[in-house]
Coordinates of C-alpha atoms in Angstrom, one line a residue:
M1 CA 0.0 0.0 0.0
D2 CA 1.5 3.3 -1.1
M3 CA 1.7 6.4 1.0
R4 CA -1.2 8.1 -0.7
S5 CA -3.6 5.3 0.2
L6 CA -2.4 5.2 3.8
L7 CA -3.1 9.0 4.1
L8 CA -6.7 8.7 2.8
L9 CA -7.4 5.8 5.1
S10 CA -6.3 7.7 8.2
V11 CA -8.5 10.7 7.3
L12 CA -11.5 8.4 6.9
V13 CA -10.9 6.8 10.2
A14 CA -10.7 10.1 11.9
L15 CA -14.0 11.3 10.5
I16 CA -15.7 8.1 11.5
R17 CA -14.4 8.5 15.1
E18 CA -15.4 12.2 15.3
G19 CA -19.0 11.3 14.1
E20 CA -19.3 8.5 16.6
G21 CA -18.1 10.7 19.4
Q22 CA -20.3 13.8 18.8
N23 CA -23.4 14.2 20.9
L24 CA -26.6 16.2 19.9
T25 CA -27.3 19.2 22.1
V26 CA -30.3 21.4 22.7
T27 CA -29.6 25.1 22.9
L28 CA -31.8 27.9 24.1
L29 CA -32.1 31.1 22.1
P30 CA -31.9 33.9 23.1
K31 CA -29.3 32.8 25.7
F32 CA -31.2 34.1 28.7
P33 CA -29.8 33.5 32.2
Q34 CA -33.4 33.1 33.4
V35 CA -36.6 32.6 31.4
F36 CA -39.6 34.6 32.6
V37 CA -43.3 34.0 32.0
G38 CA -44.3 35.6 28.6
D39 CA -41.0 35.2 26.9
D40 CA -40.7 33.9 23.4
V41 CA -37.8 31.4 23.2
T42 CA -36.4 29.0 20.6
L43 CA -34.9 25.6 21.2
I44 CA -32.2 24.5 18.6
C45 CA -31.2 20.9 18.0
N46 CA -27.5 21.3 17.1
C47 CA -25.4 18.9 15.0
K48 CA -22.3 19.5 12.9
G49 CA -22.9 19.1 9.3
G50 CA -26.2 21.0 9.2
S51 CA -29.8 20.3 10.2
K52 CA -31.5 17.1 9.6
P53 CA -35.1 15.8 10.1
T54 CA -35.6 16.1 13.8
T55 CA -37.9 14.5 16.4
W56 CA -38.6 16.4 19.6
I57 CA -39.3 14.7 22.9
F58 CA -40.9 16.7 25.8
N59 CA -40.9 15.0 29.2
G60 CA -40.5 11.6 27.5
A61 CA -43.3 12.1 25.0
S62 CA -42.6 12.5 21.3
Q63 CA -44.0 15.5 19.5
T64 CA -45.0 15.9 15.8
H65 CA -42.7 18.9 15.3
E66 CA -39.9 17.9 12.9
D67 CA -37.9 21.1 12.4
Y68 CA -34.5 21.4 14.1
S69 CA -35.7 24.6 15.8
K70 CA -38.7 24.7 18.1
L71 CA -40.4 28.0 18.8
L72 CA -42.2 28.5 22.1
I73 CA -44.2 31.7 22.4
A74 CA -45.3 33.3 25.6
V75 CA -44.0 30.5 27.8
T76 CA -45.5 29.8 31.2
P77 CA -44.7 27.3 34.0
K78 CA -46.6 24.7 31.9
N79 CA -43.6 24.7 29.5
N80 CA -41.3 23.6 32.3
G81 CA -39.7 20.2 31.8
V82 CA -37.1 18.2 29.9
Y83 CA -36.5 18.6 26.2
E84 CA -34.7 16.2 23.9
C85 CA -34.2 15.9 20.1
V86 CA -33.4 13.0 17.9
Q87 CA -31.6 13.2 14.5
G88 CA -30.4 10.3 12.4
G89 CA -31.1 7.9 15.1
K90 CA -29.1 9.9 17.7
R91 CA -30.7 11.3 20.8
S92 CA -29.5 14.6 22.3
D93 CA -28.6 15.2 25.9
P94 CA -31.6 16.4 27.9
Y95 CA -32.2 20.1 28.4
T96 CA -34.2 21.3 31.4
L97 CA -36.3 24.5 30.8
T98 CA -37.4 26.4 33.9
V99 CA -39.9 29.3 33.5
L100 CA -40.1 31.7 36.4
N101 CA -43.6 32.9 37.1
L102 CA -42.2 36.4 37.7
E103 CA -41.3 39.5 35.7
P104 CA -37.7 40.5 35.0
H105 CA -35.9 43.5 36.4
A106 CA -36.3 45.9 33.5
Q107 CA -39.1 46.7 31.0
L108 CA -38.9 47.0 27.2
S109 CA -41.9 48.1 25.3
P110 CA -42.8 49.8 21.9
S111 CA -43.3 53.5 22.0
V112 CA -46.1 53.1 19.4
G113 CA -47.7 50.2 17.5
G114 CA -48.1 46.5 18.0
A115 CA -46.3 43.3 17.2
V116 CA -46.6 43.4 13.4
M117 CA -44.7 45.6 10.9
T118 CA -44.5 45.9 7.2
K119 CA -41.2 45.0 5.3
G120 CA -38.7 47.7 5.7
D121 CA -40.5 49.4 8.6
G122 CA -39.0 50.0 12.1
R123 CA -40.0 51.5 15.5
N124 CA -38.5 52.6 18.8
L125 CA -38.4 50.4 21.8
V126 CA -38.1 52.1 25.2
L127 CA -36.1 50.6 28.0
Q128 CA -36.8 51.4 31.7
A129 CA -34.9 50.1 34.7
D130 CA -34.5 50.9 38.4
D131 CA -30.7 51.7 38.1
D132 CA -28.3 53.5 35.8
L133 CA -29.0 52.5 32.2
K134 CA -25.4 53.3 31.0
N135 CA -24.5 49.7 32.2
W136 CA -27.0 48.1 29.9
S137 CA -26.7 46.5 26.5
C138 CA -29.4 45.5 24.0
F139 CA -29.6 42.8 21.4
V140 CA -31.8 41.3 18.7
L141 CA -32.2 37.7 17.7
R142 CA -32.9 37.2 14.0
G143 CA -33.2 33.5 13.1
V144 CA -30.4 31.8 15.0
S145 CA -28.1 34.8 15.0
T146 CA -27.8 37.4 17.7
F147 CA -26.7 41.1 17.0
S148 CA -25.9 44.0 19.3
L149 CA -27.9 47.2 19.1
A150 CA -27.0 50.8 19.8
L151 CA -28.6 52.2 22.9
D152 CA -29.5 55.9 23.3
V153 CA -29.6 56.7 27.0
D154 CA -31.4 59.7 28.4
E155 CA -30.1 60.1 31.9
K156 CA -32.4 62.9 32.9
M157 CA -35.5 60.9 32.0
N158 CA -33.9 57.6 33.2
R159 CA -34.8 55.8 30.0
A160 CA -33.1 54.5 26.9
V161 CA -34.3 53.9 23.3
I162 CA -33.3 51.4 20.7
F163 CA -34.4 51.3 17.0
A164 CA -36.0 48.0 16.1
E165 CA -36.0 46.7 12.6
L166 CA -36.5 43.2 11.1
K167 CA -34.3 43.5 8.0
E168 CA -34.8 40.3 6.1
A169 CA -36.0 38.2 9.0
E170 CA -39.6 37.1 9.3
R171 CA -39.5 37.7 13.0
A172 CA -37.1 39.1 15.6
T173 CA -36.8 39.1 19.3
F174 CA -35.4 42.2 21.1
F175 CA -34.1 42.2 24.7
C176 CA -31.6 44.0 27.0
K177 CA -29.2 42.8 29.7
K178 CA -27.1 44.5 32.4
K179 CA -23.4 44.2 32.0
K180 CA -21.7 41.8 34.4
A181 CA -24.9 40.8 36.0
D182 CA -27.8 38.4 35.4
L183 CA -30.4 41.1 35.2
R184 CA -32.3 41.6 32.0
S185 CA -35.5 43.0 30.5
N186 CA -38.5 41.2 29.1
A187 CA -38.3 40.1 25.4
V188 CA -40.3 41.9 22.7
T189 CA -41.0 39.9 19.5
L190 CA -41.9 41.7 16.3
K191 CA -43.1 40.0 13.1
K192 CA -43.0 41.0 9.4
T193 CA -45.8 41.0 6.8
E194 CA -45.6 41.8 3.1
L195 CA -49.3 42.2 2.7
M196 CA -51.2 45.5 2.5
V197 CA -53.6 44.4 5.3
M198 CA -52.3 43.5 8.7
L199 CA -53.8 42.1 11.8
V200 CA -51.9 43.7 14.7
P201 CA -52.0 42.2 18.2
P202 CA -50.2 43.8 21.2
A203 CA -46.4 43.5 21.4
I204 CA -46.7 42.3 25.0
P205 CA -48.3 39.0 26.2
A206 CA -52.0 38.9 26.5
L207 CA -52.8 38.4 30.2
Q208 CA -55.9 36.7 31.5
G209 CA -58.6 39.0 32.8
E210 CA -57.1 42.0 31.1
P211 CA -58.6 43.9 28.1
L212 CA -57.2 43.1 24.7
A213 CA -57.5 44.8 21.3
L214 CA -56.7 43.4 17.8
R215 CA -56.5 46.0 15.0
C216 CA -57.0 45.5 11.3
V217 CA -54.6 48.0 9.7
V218 CA -54.1 48.8 6.0
W219 CA -50.6 50.1 5.0
G220 CA -50.7 53.7 3.8
G221 CA -53.6 54.8 5.9
P222 CA -56.6 54.6 3.5
E223 CA -60.2 55.0 4.4
L224 CA -61.4 51.7 5.9
E225 CA -65.0 50.9 4.9
K226 CA -65.4 47.5 6.4
A227 CA -63.4 45.0 8.4
I228 CA -64.2 41.3 9.0
F229 CA -62.3 39.6 11.8
Y230 CA -61.7 35.8 11.9
K231 CA -60.7 33.4 14.6
D232 CA -59.4 30.1 13.2
K233 CA -60.9 31.1 9.8
T234 CA -64.4 31.6 11.3
P235 CA -65.9 35.2 11.1
I236 CA -66.4 36.7 14.6
Q237 CA -67.1 40.4 13.7
S238 CA -68.0 42.5 10.6
S239 CA -68.3 46.3 10.9
A240 CA -66.8 49.6 9.9
E241 CA -64.6 49.5 13.0
D242 CA -60.9 48.6 12.7
T243 CA -60.6 47.1 16.1
Y244 CA -61.9 43.8 17.7
T245 CA -61.9 44.2 21.5
I246 CA -61.9 41.5 24.1
T247 CA -63.1 42.9 27.3
K248 CA -61.5 40.3 29.6
A249 CA -59.1 37.8 27.9
K250 CA -59.4 34.2 28.8
Q251 CA -57.9 30.9 27.7
S252 CA -60.7 30.2 25.3
D253 CA -59.6 33.2 23.3
N254 CA -56.5 31.4 22.2
G255 CA -56.3 30.9 18.5
N256 CA -55.2 32.2 15.1
Y257 CA -56.7 35.6 14.2
S258 CA -56.9 37.4 10.8
C259 CA -59.0 40.1 9.1
H260 CA -60.3 41.0 5.7
A261 CA -60.5 44.8 4.9
T262 CA -62.4 46.8 2.3
Y263 CA -60.8 50.2 1.8
R264 CA -60.2 53.2 -0.6
F265 CA -57.3 55.7 -0.8
S266 CA -59.8 58.6 -0.7
H267 CA -57.2 61.0 0.8
I268 CA -55.2 60.6 -2.5
S269 CA -58.2 60.7 -4.9
A270 CA -61.9 61.3 -4.2
G271 CA -62.7 58.8 -6.9
A272 CA -60.3 56.1 -5.7
A273 CA -61.3 52.6 -6.5
R274 CA -62.5 50.3 -3.7
K275 CA -60.0 47.6 -2.8
E276 CA -60.0 44.5 -0.6
G277 CA -57.4 42.4 1.0
D278 CA -56.6 39.7 3.7
S279 CA -54.1 39.8 6.5
D280 CA -51.7 37.1 7.7
A281 CA -52.9 35.0 10.6
Q282 CA -51.4 35.9 13.9
E283 CA -51.3 33.5 16.9
L284 CA -52.8 34.7 20.1
K285 CA -52.0 33.1 23.4
V286 CA -53.5 34.2 26.7
I287 CA -51.5 33.5 29.8
G288 CA -52.1 33.8 33.5
G289 CA -49.0 35.9 34.1
P290 CA -47.2 36.4 37.4
P291 CA -49.0 37.4 40.6
A292 CA -49.9 41.1 40.6
A293 CA -49.4 43.7 43.3
V294 CA -52.3 45.8 44.5
I295 CA -52.4 49.5 45.5
S296 CA -55.1 50.7 48.0
E297 CA -55.6 53.9 49.8
S298 CA -55.1 54.2 53.5
S299 CA -55.5 57.0 56.1
N300 CA -51.8 57.6 56.0
G301 CA -51.1 57.3 52.2
L302 CA -50.9 54.4 49.8
Q303 CA -50.7 50.7 50.7
C304 CA -49.0 48.1 48.4
S305 CA -49.8 44.4 48.9
C306 CA -49.4 41.1 46.9
P307 CA -51.7 38.4 48.2
D308 CA -50.7 35.8 45.7
C309 CA -46.9 36.3 45.8
P310 CA -44.7 33.5 47.1
A311 CA -43.2 33.6 50.5
N312 CA -39.7 34.6 49.3
C313 CA -41.1 38.0 48.1
T314 CA -40.0 40.5 50.6
S315 CA -39.4 44.2 49.9
Y316 CA -41.5 46.6 47.9
H317 CA -40.5 48.9 45.0
W318 CA -42.5 52.1 44.4
Y319 CA -42.5 54.1 41.2
H320 CA -43.7 57.6 40.2
T321 CA -44.5 58.7 36.7
P322 CA -45.5 62.3 35.6
L323 CA -48.9 62.6 34.2
N324 CA -47.6 64.1 30.9
D325 CA -44.9 61.5 30.2
P326 CA -45.7 57.8 30.7
F327 CA -42.1 56.8 29.8
T328 CA -40.4 58.9 32.4
R329 CA -40.4 56.6 35.5
K330 CA -38.6 57.2 38.8
K331 CA -38.0 54.7 41.5
L332 CA -38.8 56.0 44.9
S333 CA -36.6 55.4 47.9
E334 CA -39.3 53.7 50.0
S335 CA -39.1 49.9 50.3
N336 CA -42.0 49.1 52.7
G337 CA -45.6 48.6 51.9
L338 CA -46.8 52.1 52.9
I339 CA -45.8 55.4 51.5
T340 CA -47.0 59.0 51.8
V341 CA -48.0 60.6 48.5
K342 CA -46.5 64.0 47.8
D343 CA -46.1 64.7 44.1
V344 CA -48.8 64.8 41.5
G345 CA -48.6 61.9 39.0
Q346 CA -49.1 58.1 38.6
Y347 CA -48.0 55.7 41.3
K348 CA -47.5 51.9 41.1
C349 CA -45.6 49.3 43.0
R350 CA -44.4 45.7 42.8
K351 CA -42.8 43.2 45.1
E352 CA -39.3 41.8 44.8
C353 CA -39.1 38.1 44.8
G354 CA -35.5 37.0 44.6
K355 CA -34.7 36.5 40.9
G356 CA -37.6 38.5 39.7
F357 CA -40.6 40.6 40.6
S358 CA -44.3 40.4 40.9
R359 CA -46.4 42.0 38.2
F360 CA -46.9 45.8 38.5
S361 CA -49.9 46.9 40.5
N362 CA -52.8 48.9 39.2
V363 CA -52.0 52.6 38.6
Y364 CA -53.0 55.1 41.2
I365 CA -53.4 58.7 39.9
Y366 CA -52.8 61.4 42.5
K367 CA -54.0 65.0 41.7
D368 CA -53.1 67.5 44.4
T369 CA -56.3 69.4 45.1
A370 CA -54.9 71.1 48.3
H371 CA -52.9 73.7 46.3
L372 CA -55.9 74.3 44.1
M373 CA -58.1 75.4 47.1
P374 CA -56.7 78.9 47.4
I375 CA -57.2 79.4 43.7
L376 CA -60.7 78.0 43.9
L377 CA -61.5 80.2 46.9
A378 CA -60.2 83.3 45.2
A379 CA -62.3 82.5 42.1
I380 CA -65.4 82.1 44.3
L381 CA -64.7 85.4 46.1
I382 CA -64.2 87.3 42.8
F383 CA -67.4 85.8 41.5
L384 CA -69.4 86.8 44.6
G385 CA -67.9 90.3 44.5
L386 CA -68.9 90.8 40.9
L387 CA -72.4 89.4 41.7
I388 CA -72.7 91.9 44.6
V389 CA -71.6 94.8 42.4
L390 CA -74.1 93.8 39.8
L391 CA -76.9 93.6 42.3
I392 CA -76.1 97.0 43.7
A393 CA -76.0 98.5 40.2
L394 CA -79.3 97.0 39.4
K395 CA -80.8 98.2 42.7
R396 CA -79.6 101.8 42.1
R397 CA -80.9 101.8 38.6
R398 CA -84.3 100.7 39.7
G399 CA -84.2 103.1 42.7
G400 CA -83.3 106.0 40.4
S401 CA -86.2 105.1 38.1
A402 CA -88.5 105.0 41.1
I403 CA -87.3 108.4 42.3
Q404 CA -87.8 109.9 38.9
E405 CA -91.3 108.5 38.8
T406 CA -92.0 110.0 42.3
E407 CA -90.7 113.4 41.3
R408 CA -92.9 113.4 38.2
D409 CA -95.9 112.4 40.3
K410 CA -95.1 115.3 42.8
D411 CA -94.8 117.8 39.9
K412 CA -98.4 117.1 38.9
K413 CA -101.3 118.7 40.8
T414 CA -103.8 116.1 41.8
G415 CA -106.8 118.0 40.5
G416 CA -105.2 119.9 37.6
D417 CA -104.9 119.2 33.9
Y418 CA -101.6 120.9 33.3
E419 CA -98.0 119.8 34.0
Q420 CA -95.1 121.9 35.3
I421 CA -93.3 124.1 32.8
Q422 CA -89.7 123.0 32.3
L423 CA -87.2 125.6 33.5
K424 CA -84.5 126.7 31.1
D425 CA -83.0 129.5 33.3
K426 CA -83.8 129.3 37.0
D427 CA -81.9 132.5 37.8
K428 CA -83.8 134.9 35.5
A429 CA -87.4 133.9 35.8
V430 CA -89.9 132.1 38.0
Y431 CA -92.5 129.9 36.4
H432 CA -95.5 128.5 38.2
T433 CA -97.5 125.5 37.8
L434 CA -101.0 126.2 36.5
G435 CA -103.6 124.4 38.4
E436 CA -107.2 124.9 39.2
S437 CA -108.0 128.4 40.3
T438 CA -108.4 128.8 44.0
S439 CA -107.8 131.6 46.4
K440 CA -104.4 130.2 47.2
D441 CA -103.1 129.9 43.7
R442 CA -101.8 133.4 43.2
A443 CA -98.2 133.5 42.5
E444 CA -95.9 136.0 44.3
G445 CA -95.0 137.7 41.1
G446 CA -98.5 138.9 40.5
Y447 CA -99.5 136.2 38.1
E448 CA -102.8 134.5 38.3
P449 CA -103.1 130.9 37.4
L450 CA -105.3 130.1 34.4
Q451 CA -108.8 129.4 35.3
K452 CA -110.8 126.6 34.0
R453 CA -114.4 127.4 34.3
E454 CA -117.2 125.6 32.8
E455 CA -119.7 128.3 32.0
E456 CA -122.0 127.4 29.2
G457 CA -119.1 126.4 26.9
V458 CA -117.0 129.5 27.5
Y459 CA -113.3 128.7 28.1
H460 CA -110.5 131.2 28.8
T461 CA -106.8 131.4 28.0
V462 CA -104.1 134.0 28.6
G463 CA -104.1 137.0 26.5
P464 CA -102.3 140.4 26.5
E465 CA -103.1 143.1 29.1
G466 CA -105.7 145.6 28.2
P467 CA -109.5 145.0 28.6
G468 CA -111.9 145.9 25.9
E469 CA -115.6 146.2 26.0
G470 CA -117.3 143.2 27.1
Q471 CA -114.0 141.4 27.9
S472 CA -113.3 139.8 31.2
E473 CA -110.0 140.7 32.7
G474 CA -108.0 138.3 34.8
K475 CA -106.9 139.2 38.3
G476 CA -103.2 139.2 37.4
G477 CA -103.6 141.8 34.7
Y478 CA -104.1 139.3 31.9
E479 CA -107.3 139.1 30.1
A480 CA -109.1 135.9 29.4
L481 CA -110.1 134.9 25.9
K482 CA -113.7 134.1 25.3
S483 CA -114.9 131.4 23.1
V484 CA -118.2 131.9 21.5
K485 CA -120.4 129.0 22.2
A486 CA -121.5 128.5 18.6
D487 CA -118.5 126.5 17.5
V488 CA -116.4 129.7 17.0
Y489 CA -112.8 129.4 18.2
Q490 CA -110.5 132.5 18.5
T491 CA -106.8 133.2 18.4
L492 CA -104.8 135.7 20.3
S493 CA -104.5 139.2 18.8
S494 CA -103.0 142.4 20.0
D495 CA -105.2 145.4 21.0
D496 CA -103.5 147.5 18.3
S497 CA -104.4 145.2 15.5
K498 CA -107.4 146.1 13.4
K499 CA -110.5 144.1 13.8
P500 CA -111.4 142.4 10.7
A501 CA -114.9 141.3 9.9
G502 CA -116.1 138.6 12.0
E503 CA -113.8 139.5 14.9
A504 CA -115.1 138.4 18.3
E505 CA -115.4 140.5 21.4
G506 CA -112.3 141.4 23.3
G507 CA -110.1 141.9 20.2
Y508 CA -109.6 138.3 19.3
E509 CA -109.9 137.1 15.7
Q510 CA -112.4 134.5 14.9
L511 CA -111.3 131.4 13.1
P512 CA -113.0 131.0 9.8
Q513 CA -115.2 127.9 9.2
K514 CA -115.4 125.9 6.1
D515 CA -118.1 123.3 6.3
K516 CA -117.1 122.4 9.9
D517 CA -113.5 121.8 8.8
Y518 CA -111.2 123.9 10.8
E519 CA -108.0 125.6 9.6
A520 CA -104.8 125.7 11.6
V521 CA -104.4 128.4 14.1
T522 CA -101.6 131.0 13.4
V523 CA -100.2 133.4 15.9
E524 CA -99.4 136.8 14.4
D525 CA -97.7 138.2 17.6
S526 CA -96.5 135.8 20.3
P527 CA -98.5 136.5 23.5
Y528 CA -95.6 134.9 25.5
E529 CA -93.3 137.7 24.4
E530 CA -95.8 140.2 26.0
V531 CA -95.7 138.1 29.2
K532 CA -91.9 138.2 29.3
K533 CA -91.9 142.0 28.7
Q534 CA -94.4 142.5 31.5
T535 CA -92.3 140.3 33.8
D536 CA -89.1 142.3 33.0
K537 CA -91.0 145.6 33.8
E538 CA -92.2 144.4 37.1
K539 CA -88.7 143.3 38.1
E540 CA -87.4 146.8 37.3

């Protein structure tokens, strides 16, 4: 046998011995130090030379899954046990999976959106932890390969952000770990779709008893006219709403959900054609989740408790979040179950249980009404002051009106037919109210009130001084004008004027009659001027 043959034989023997000595192994991806309830994990049956048809064995029972990788979504303690794989007649070493019914130290969640993205899309994931985030690193598992991600830390807000994208992977799992420690965040799994229509479940696990919303979304934001939701290919809702809501999730809600959408891009063109499309099916798994803490009010503040937590849960962790920023969370220094509330905002708590934590409690919203009381009291006082001023103004206005009415009533003689003459110049002249003629009605200035006498239809008015024949003279030097009974009315005339035909006694001119229609009275010389002159003479 030549040297060449001997070399080939030795290589063949070495390969045979290496194959006989290699054992199958089951590997967990991502390589978590602990697995928490709700995580998505993948088991890999490793063997040099590539993957082969694989049989999986769980707790001694064979399963129908034949791929070298086995995906477990939203794991719970029910997934605890021993996993083995068989390839080419070889059986792997057993791998024991232990799922902690707790939550991890830090929280990772999408800032917006759900668990499904279109190809080429991406979104921000926000990391929050109790300690300094500068000592944290984040990663993404795409397929069976793990990649490191850049972490943008905001020290003031005590949060960090990573940009999540799928690239060419169908699904990817994102998570963060603390350097040189076994602390980590929860895992967030995002999935890709290449269809226009997407059914989008939440990116966090669906918890039993909690509300749950599934959305039917069309890429590009068109007008959705109709959405039909399916569970395991059976229609469950048909309406114009884009959301299917489960009020309280339960185990019976588990299944594969999809939707069919009818839509139009009316924001691009008013006459856009109507289109239809189906989404991919998305698996929904409702889990019980870890025990939850509970916040209750007490006389001294807020009380945190966890009735279902195991005995090794000891201290409490309290958190405060401003009302205007849900991603800015601050851990408080208190570690017991009772705290005093001071700052406005959201409060929640959880209980530490060794390697993990209980679920976060319900959120308690505190709004400080004490500092609002002075403002409220001032507003009430201002309102009452304005109301009082308004009432006083109305009262004065009504009182002024009543006084004016009273003055007007006093200015009228109870038995007379004449009102008081309005005074234009009180310093130069004195005017008197004309009332019924009595012995007391003479004015000091020598003027006699007008008399109203009913004597066979004869009425009198003031005329200029100077009596004529048959005229009756007033006591104050003014003569009265007679009106002839036979429907003859007269106007004032001076003594010096000529008496035309038809003039009545006393120097007054008779009004002409035309078939009982009377003409307007004209005053040739104003008798009031004579009165004024006479007054001036008397003053002199």
